């Protein structure tokens, strides 16, 4: 009888511990994710975000067509976060038609309400749009300039965040500072660091929210030009680029930015939101590509040399407007960038130097909780450059995107 009683007690105790552990596990673990499927209609000189062949090809898309269509899974993602005391572990994966990529693998430590330390692979904290969550992006994609400067919007590094307590006179002020490798998700090729800082002030007064911030990025890019030319490689640089060309082994990479946000509600129309950001600086890049490094920079190909220290500027303005009580939202966007401000249109001789501006108009339909359908039409306008046959006119590269997204 005693054995039966003891067995029952032990069983109940173990069952009780199991329930407590399950409740504790469920409270500590957070799981979320999103899926984006989309269709794109593009003029024949446009470039798609989907498909194995992202540009127009006559034998695939029709010899006489002035447009082409692509569709696919733009992105999918899953996020796991486990919290225990002052520490949180975060792991995120992104999936698209190009493969599976790590988006975050970091440790967050919050020893006090006003400080947080993040170490590992994480979103780059430059400005407002780069660290903005992908499924929350109203205009579907980051502006073209930021997609080149911060190719995958994530990097390996350490960030310290300081947030002013609410009972202080500086309430609403936040500072994010730290260092990243500057190589996106790839392995670190050397022991050099890049500094990133973002200072922001935000405040809500009744139904009006506003925020203003300033950012800085400074680091270096490895340039193989001198080493490769000493070994016999050649690269033709026009004389108009003399003040832009550099054979420094580690040219500086320096960006600055200012950003602002405004959001308010009215009883008639609902929520109105405005966002803007302006970025400028010096960007070491290859002759035919503005994109920042996303690989090992120690290449044996002279065309991979980061030998042009281009000065640039650009930014965006977004406006979003709810349509009363309807589950609809009007989207307006304007983006612009000039990747080489030192040269005129007549002097530019590389496609990476051509400036662009885009006007976009769209609508978002909030179908159900977590489920939305967004359509946006972008009208692109490029700089006309006499020395570039493919850019001495306004290219036919407008495109329409229709995206269905489920966030959970």
Short mmCIF file of N, CA and C in Angstrom, two decimals, residues 286-386:
data_model
loop_
_atom_site.label_atom_id
_atom_site.label_comp_id
_atom_site.label_asym_id
_atom_site.label_seq_id
_atom_site.Cartn_x
_atom_site.Cartn_y
_atom_site.Cartn_z
N UNK A 286 33.41 49.55 -56.95
CA UNK A 286 34.01 49.07 -58.19
C UNK A 286 33.56 49.97 -59.34
N UNK A 287 34.21 49.82 -60.50
CA UNK A 287 33.91 50.73 -61.59
C UNK A 287 32.48 50.55 -62.11
N UNK A 288 31.97 49.32 -62.12
CA UNK A 288 30.65 49.07 -62.69
C UNK A 288 29.61 48.61 -61.66
N UNK A 289 29.90 48.82 -60.39
CA UNK A 289 28.95 48.42 -59.36
C UNK A 289 29.07 49.34 -58.16
N UNK A 290 27.92 49.80 -57.68
CA UNK A 290 27.89 50.65 -56.49
C UNK A 290 27.75 49.82 -55.22
N UNK A 291 27.49 48.55 -55.34
CA UNK A 291 27.15 47.71 -54.19
C UNK A 291 28.33 47.54 -53.24
N UNK A 292 28.01 47.60 -51.94
CA UNK A 292 29.02 47.38 -50.90
C UNK A 292 29.44 45.92 -50.89
N UNK A 293 30.59 45.62 -50.29
CA UNK A 293 31.07 44.24 -50.26
C UNK A 293 30.07 43.30 -49.60
N UNK A 294 29.92 42.12 -50.20
CA UNK A 294 29.13 41.06 -49.60
C UNK A 294 29.87 39.73 -49.78
N UNK A 295 31.18 39.83 -49.83
CA UNK A 295 31.99 38.64 -50.05
C UNK A 295 33.41 38.93 -49.57
N UNK A 296 34.31 38.01 -49.83
CA UNK A 296 35.70 38.24 -49.50
C UNK A 296 36.28 39.25 -50.49
N UNK A 297 36.77 40.37 -49.98
CA UNK A 297 37.23 41.46 -50.85
C UNK A 297 38.61 41.21 -51.45
N UNK A 298 39.29 40.17 -51.02
CA UNK A 298 40.64 39.90 -51.49
C UNK A 298 40.57 39.09 -52.78
N UNK A 299 40.15 39.75 -53.87
CA UNK A 299 39.94 39.10 -55.15
C UNK A 299 41.17 39.24 -56.04
N UNK A 300 41.32 38.31 -57.00
CA UNK A 300 42.41 38.38 -57.97
C UNK A 300 41.97 39.03 -59.27
N UNK A 301 40.72 39.50 -59.33
CA UNK A 301 40.18 40.13 -60.53
C UNK A 301 40.27 41.65 -60.39
N UNK A 302 40.94 42.30 -61.31
CA UNK A 302 41.14 43.75 -61.22
C UNK A 302 39.82 44.51 -61.26
N UNK A 303 38.78 43.92 -61.90
CA UNK A 303 37.47 44.58 -61.95
C UNK A 303 36.76 44.60 -60.60
N UNK A 304 37.27 43.80 -59.66
CA UNK A 304 36.70 43.78 -58.31
C UNK A 304 37.36 44.78 -57.38
N UNK A 305 38.32 45.52 -57.89
CA UNK A 305 39.02 46.50 -57.06
C UNK A 305 38.08 47.64 -56.67
N UNK A 306 38.13 48.04 -55.39
CA UNK A 306 37.29 49.15 -54.90
C UNK A 306 38.09 50.45 -55.05
N UNK A 307 38.26 50.87 -56.30
CA UNK A 307 39.21 51.94 -56.62
C UNK A 307 38.56 53.29 -56.93
N UNK A 308 37.23 53.38 -56.85
CA UNK A 308 36.56 54.66 -57.06
C UNK A 308 35.90 55.11 -55.76
N UNK A 309 36.38 56.24 -55.22
CA UNK A 309 35.82 56.79 -53.99
C UNK A 309 34.74 57.80 -54.38
N UNK A 310 33.55 57.29 -54.65
CA UNK A 310 32.46 58.13 -55.13
C UNK A 310 31.79 58.89 -53.98
N UNK A 311 31.57 60.18 -54.19
CA UNK A 311 30.73 60.95 -53.28
C UNK A 311 29.29 60.85 -53.78
N UNK A 312 28.35 60.66 -52.87
CA UNK A 312 26.97 60.38 -53.27
C UNK A 312 26.00 61.11 -52.35
N UNK A 313 24.73 61.15 -52.78
CA UNK A 313 23.63 61.57 -51.90
C UNK A 313 22.35 60.92 -52.39
N UNK A 314 21.35 60.91 -51.54
CA UNK A 314 20.07 60.31 -51.90
C UNK A 314 19.16 60.22 -50.71
N UNK A 315 17.99 59.66 -50.94
CA UNK A 315 17.04 59.51 -49.85
C UNK A 315 15.66 59.15 -50.32
N UNK A 316 14.68 59.37 -49.44
CA UNK A 316 13.31 59.01 -49.76
C UNK A 316 12.34 59.87 -48.96
N UNK A 317 11.11 59.96 -49.48
CA UNK A 317 9.97 60.55 -48.77
C UNK A 317 8.78 59.62 -49.00
N UNK A 318 8.15 59.17 -47.93
CA UNK A 318 6.98 58.31 -48.01
C UNK A 318 5.79 59.00 -47.33
N UNK A 319 4.61 58.78 -47.89
CA UNK A 319 3.37 59.28 -47.29
C UNK A 319 2.33 58.17 -47.33
N UNK A 320 1.70 57.90 -46.19
CA UNK A 320 0.69 56.85 -46.09
C UNK A 320 -0.58 57.43 -45.48
N UNK A 321 -1.72 57.06 -46.07
CA UNK A 321 -2.99 57.61 -45.62
C UNK A 321 -4.07 56.52 -45.56
N UNK A 322 -4.63 56.32 -44.36
CA UNK A 322 -5.79 55.44 -44.24
C UNK A 322 -6.98 56.07 -44.95
N UNK A 323 -7.88 55.23 -45.42
CA UNK A 323 -9.08 55.72 -46.12
C UNK A 323 -10.30 55.49 -45.23
N UNK A 324 -10.42 56.35 -44.23
CA UNK A 324 -11.55 56.26 -43.31
C UNK A 324 -11.57 54.95 -42.57
N UNK A 325 -12.75 54.33 -42.51
CA UNK A 325 -12.91 53.05 -41.82
C UNK A 325 -12.69 51.85 -42.73
N UNK A 326 -12.39 52.13 -43.99
CA UNK A 326 -12.11 51.02 -44.92
C UNK A 326 -10.77 50.37 -44.57
N UNK A 327 -10.63 49.08 -44.83
CA UNK A 327 -9.35 48.39 -44.54
C UNK A 327 -8.32 48.65 -45.64
N UNK A 328 -8.25 49.90 -46.08
CA UNK A 328 -7.38 50.29 -47.18
C UNK A 328 -6.45 51.41 -46.75
N UNK A 329 -5.28 51.43 -47.38
CA UNK A 329 -4.28 52.45 -47.09
C UNK A 329 -3.63 52.91 -48.39
N UNK A 330 -3.62 54.21 -48.63
CA UNK A 330 -2.99 54.78 -49.82
C UNK A 330 -1.50 54.97 -49.56
N UNK A 331 -0.67 54.59 -50.54
CA UNK A 331 0.78 54.65 -50.41
C UNK A 331 1.38 55.56 -51.48
N UNK A 332 2.21 56.50 -51.07
CA UNK A 332 2.91 57.38 -52.00
C UNK A 332 4.40 57.36 -51.65
N UNK A 333 5.25 57.33 -52.66
CA UNK A 333 6.69 57.30 -52.39
C UNK A 333 7.46 58.11 -53.42
N UNK A 334 8.58 58.65 -52.96
CA UNK A 334 9.54 59.30 -53.85
C UNK A 334 10.93 58.95 -53.34
N UNK A 335 11.76 58.37 -54.20
CA UNK A 335 13.14 58.05 -53.84
C UNK A 335 14.07 58.64 -54.89
N UNK A 336 15.28 58.94 -54.47
CA UNK A 336 16.25 59.52 -55.40
C UNK A 336 17.66 59.19 -54.92
N UNK A 337 18.60 59.12 -55.84
CA UNK A 337 20.00 59.01 -55.46
C UNK A 337 20.90 59.39 -56.63
N UNK A 338 22.02 60.02 -56.28
CA UNK A 338 23.06 60.34 -57.25
C UNK A 338 24.34 59.70 -56.74
N UNK A 339 24.80 58.62 -57.38
CA UNK A 339 25.95 57.87 -56.87
C UNK A 339 27.30 58.53 -57.10
N UNK A 340 27.33 59.61 -57.90
CA UNK A 340 28.60 60.29 -58.17
C UNK A 340 28.33 61.78 -58.37
N UNK A 341 28.35 62.52 -57.29
CA UNK A 341 28.00 63.94 -57.35
C UNK A 341 29.13 64.81 -57.89
N UNK A 342 30.33 64.27 -58.02
CA UNK A 342 31.46 65.05 -58.52
C UNK A 342 31.45 65.23 -60.03
N UNK A 343 30.69 64.40 -60.74
CA UNK A 343 30.70 64.44 -62.19
C UNK A 343 29.34 64.85 -62.75
N UNK A 344 29.37 65.54 -63.88
CA UNK A 344 28.15 65.91 -64.59
C UNK A 344 27.68 64.74 -65.45
N UNK A 345 26.51 64.88 -66.02
CA UNK A 345 25.97 63.84 -66.89
C UNK A 345 26.88 63.58 -68.09
N UNK A 346 27.52 64.64 -68.60
CA UNK A 346 28.40 64.50 -69.76
C UNK A 346 29.71 63.80 -69.42
N UNK A 347 30.10 63.83 -68.13
CA UNK A 347 31.39 63.26 -67.73
C UNK A 347 31.30 61.80 -67.27
N UNK A 348 30.13 61.36 -66.91
CA UNK A 348 29.98 60.01 -66.38
C UNK A 348 30.13 58.96 -67.49
N UNK A 349 30.94 57.91 -67.19
CA UNK A 349 31.21 56.89 -68.20
C UNK A 349 30.98 55.46 -67.72
N UNK A 350 30.47 55.30 -66.48
CA UNK A 350 30.17 53.98 -65.95
C UNK A 350 28.72 53.93 -65.50
N UNK A 351 28.10 52.77 -65.72
CA UNK A 351 26.68 52.65 -65.39
C UNK A 351 26.40 52.85 -63.90
N UNK A 352 27.37 52.55 -63.04
CA UNK A 352 27.18 52.71 -61.60
C UNK A 352 27.10 54.17 -61.18
N UNK A 353 27.42 55.10 -62.10
CA UNK A 353 27.39 56.53 -61.77
C UNK A 353 26.05 57.19 -62.07
N UNK A 354 25.17 56.49 -62.76
CA UNK A 354 23.91 57.10 -63.23
C UNK A 354 22.95 57.33 -62.05
N UNK A 355 22.41 58.53 -61.98
CA UNK A 355 21.46 58.85 -60.92
C UNK A 355 20.04 58.44 -61.31
N UNK A 356 19.20 58.20 -60.31
CA UNK A 356 17.84 57.72 -60.52
C UNK A 356 16.88 58.43 -59.57
N UNK A 357 15.64 58.54 -59.98
CA UNK A 357 14.56 58.92 -59.08
C UNK A 357 13.32 58.10 -59.43
N UNK A 358 12.53 57.81 -58.41
CA UNK A 358 11.36 56.95 -58.58
C UNK A 358 10.16 57.56 -57.90
N UNK A 359 9.05 57.60 -58.61
CA UNK A 359 7.76 57.98 -58.05
C UNK A 359 6.88 56.73 -57.99
N UNK A 360 6.27 56.51 -56.85
CA UNK A 360 5.43 55.33 -56.71
C UNK A 360 4.09 55.65 -56.09
N UNK A 361 3.06 54.93 -56.52
CA UNK A 361 1.72 55.07 -55.94
C UNK A 361 1.14 53.67 -55.79
N UNK A 362 0.50 53.43 -54.65
CA UNK A 362 -0.04 52.10 -54.42
C UNK A 362 -1.13 52.09 -53.38
N UNK A 363 -1.60 50.89 -53.07
CA UNK A 363 -2.67 50.72 -52.10
C UNK A 363 -2.46 49.40 -51.35
N UNK A 364 -2.72 49.44 -50.06
CA UNK A 364 -2.62 48.25 -49.22
C UNK A 364 -4.01 47.87 -48.72
N UNK A 365 -4.35 46.60 -48.88
CA UNK A 365 -5.64 46.07 -48.42
C UNK A 365 -5.38 45.13 -47.26
N UNK A 366 -5.83 45.51 -46.08
CA UNK A 366 -5.69 44.66 -44.89
C UNK A 366 -6.87 43.67 -44.88
N UNK A 367 -6.65 42.50 -45.43
CA UNK A 367 -7.73 41.53 -45.65
C UNK A 367 -8.21 40.93 -44.34
N UNK A 368 -7.28 40.53 -43.51
CA UNK A 368 -7.59 39.92 -42.22
C UNK A 368 -6.37 40.10 -41.33
N UNK A 369 -6.47 39.66 -40.10
CA UNK A 369 -5.35 39.80 -39.19
C UNK A 369 -4.12 39.08 -39.73
N UNK A 370 -3.05 39.85 -39.94
CA UNK A 370 -1.81 39.29 -40.45
C UNK A 370 -1.75 39.11 -41.95
N UNK A 371 -2.89 39.23 -42.64
CA UNK A 371 -2.96 38.99 -44.08
C UNK A 371 -3.22 40.30 -44.81
N UNK A 372 -2.34 40.62 -45.78
CA UNK A 372 -2.48 41.86 -46.53
C UNK A 372 -2.08 41.70 -47.98
N UNK A 373 -2.71 42.50 -48.83
CA UNK A 373 -2.41 42.53 -50.27
C UNK A 373 -2.02 43.96 -50.64
N UNK A 374 -0.82 44.12 -51.22
CA UNK A 374 -0.32 45.44 -51.58
C UNK A 374 0.04 45.48 -53.05
N UNK A 375 -0.42 46.54 -53.71
CA UNK A 375 -0.04 46.78 -55.09
C UNK A 375 0.59 48.16 -55.21
N UNK A 376 1.71 48.26 -55.91
CA UNK A 376 2.37 49.55 -56.06
C UNK A 376 3.00 49.65 -57.45
N UNK A 377 2.81 50.79 -58.09
CA UNK A 377 3.35 51.03 -59.43
C UNK A 377 4.46 52.08 -59.31
N UNK A 378 5.66 51.72 -59.76
CA UNK A 378 6.83 52.60 -59.68
C UNK A 378 7.20 53.12 -61.05
N UNK A 379 7.33 54.43 -61.14
CA UNK A 379 7.79 55.08 -62.37
C UNK A 379 9.22 55.53 -62.15
N UNK A 380 10.16 54.91 -62.88
CA UNK A 380 11.58 55.20 -62.71
C UNK A 380 12.06 56.18 -63.78
N UNK A 381 12.94 57.09 -63.38
CA UNK A 381 13.50 58.07 -64.30
C UNK A 381 15.00 58.15 -64.06
N UNK A 382 15.79 57.87 -65.09
CA UNK A 382 17.25 57.89 -64.95
C UNK A 382 17.85 59.14 -65.57
N UNK A 383 19.04 59.47 -65.13
CA UNK A 383 19.84 60.55 -65.69
C UNK A 383 20.26 60.17 -67.10
N UNK A 384 20.22 61.14 -68.02
CA UNK A 384 20.65 60.89 -69.40
C UNK A 384 22.14 61.21 -69.53
N UNK A 385 22.94 60.20 -69.84
CA UNK A 385 24.40 60.34 -69.93
C UNK A 385 24.85 60.08 -71.37
N UNK A 386 25.46 61.09 -71.99
CA UNK A 386 25.83 61.01 -73.41
C UNK A 386 26.84 59.91 -73.69
#
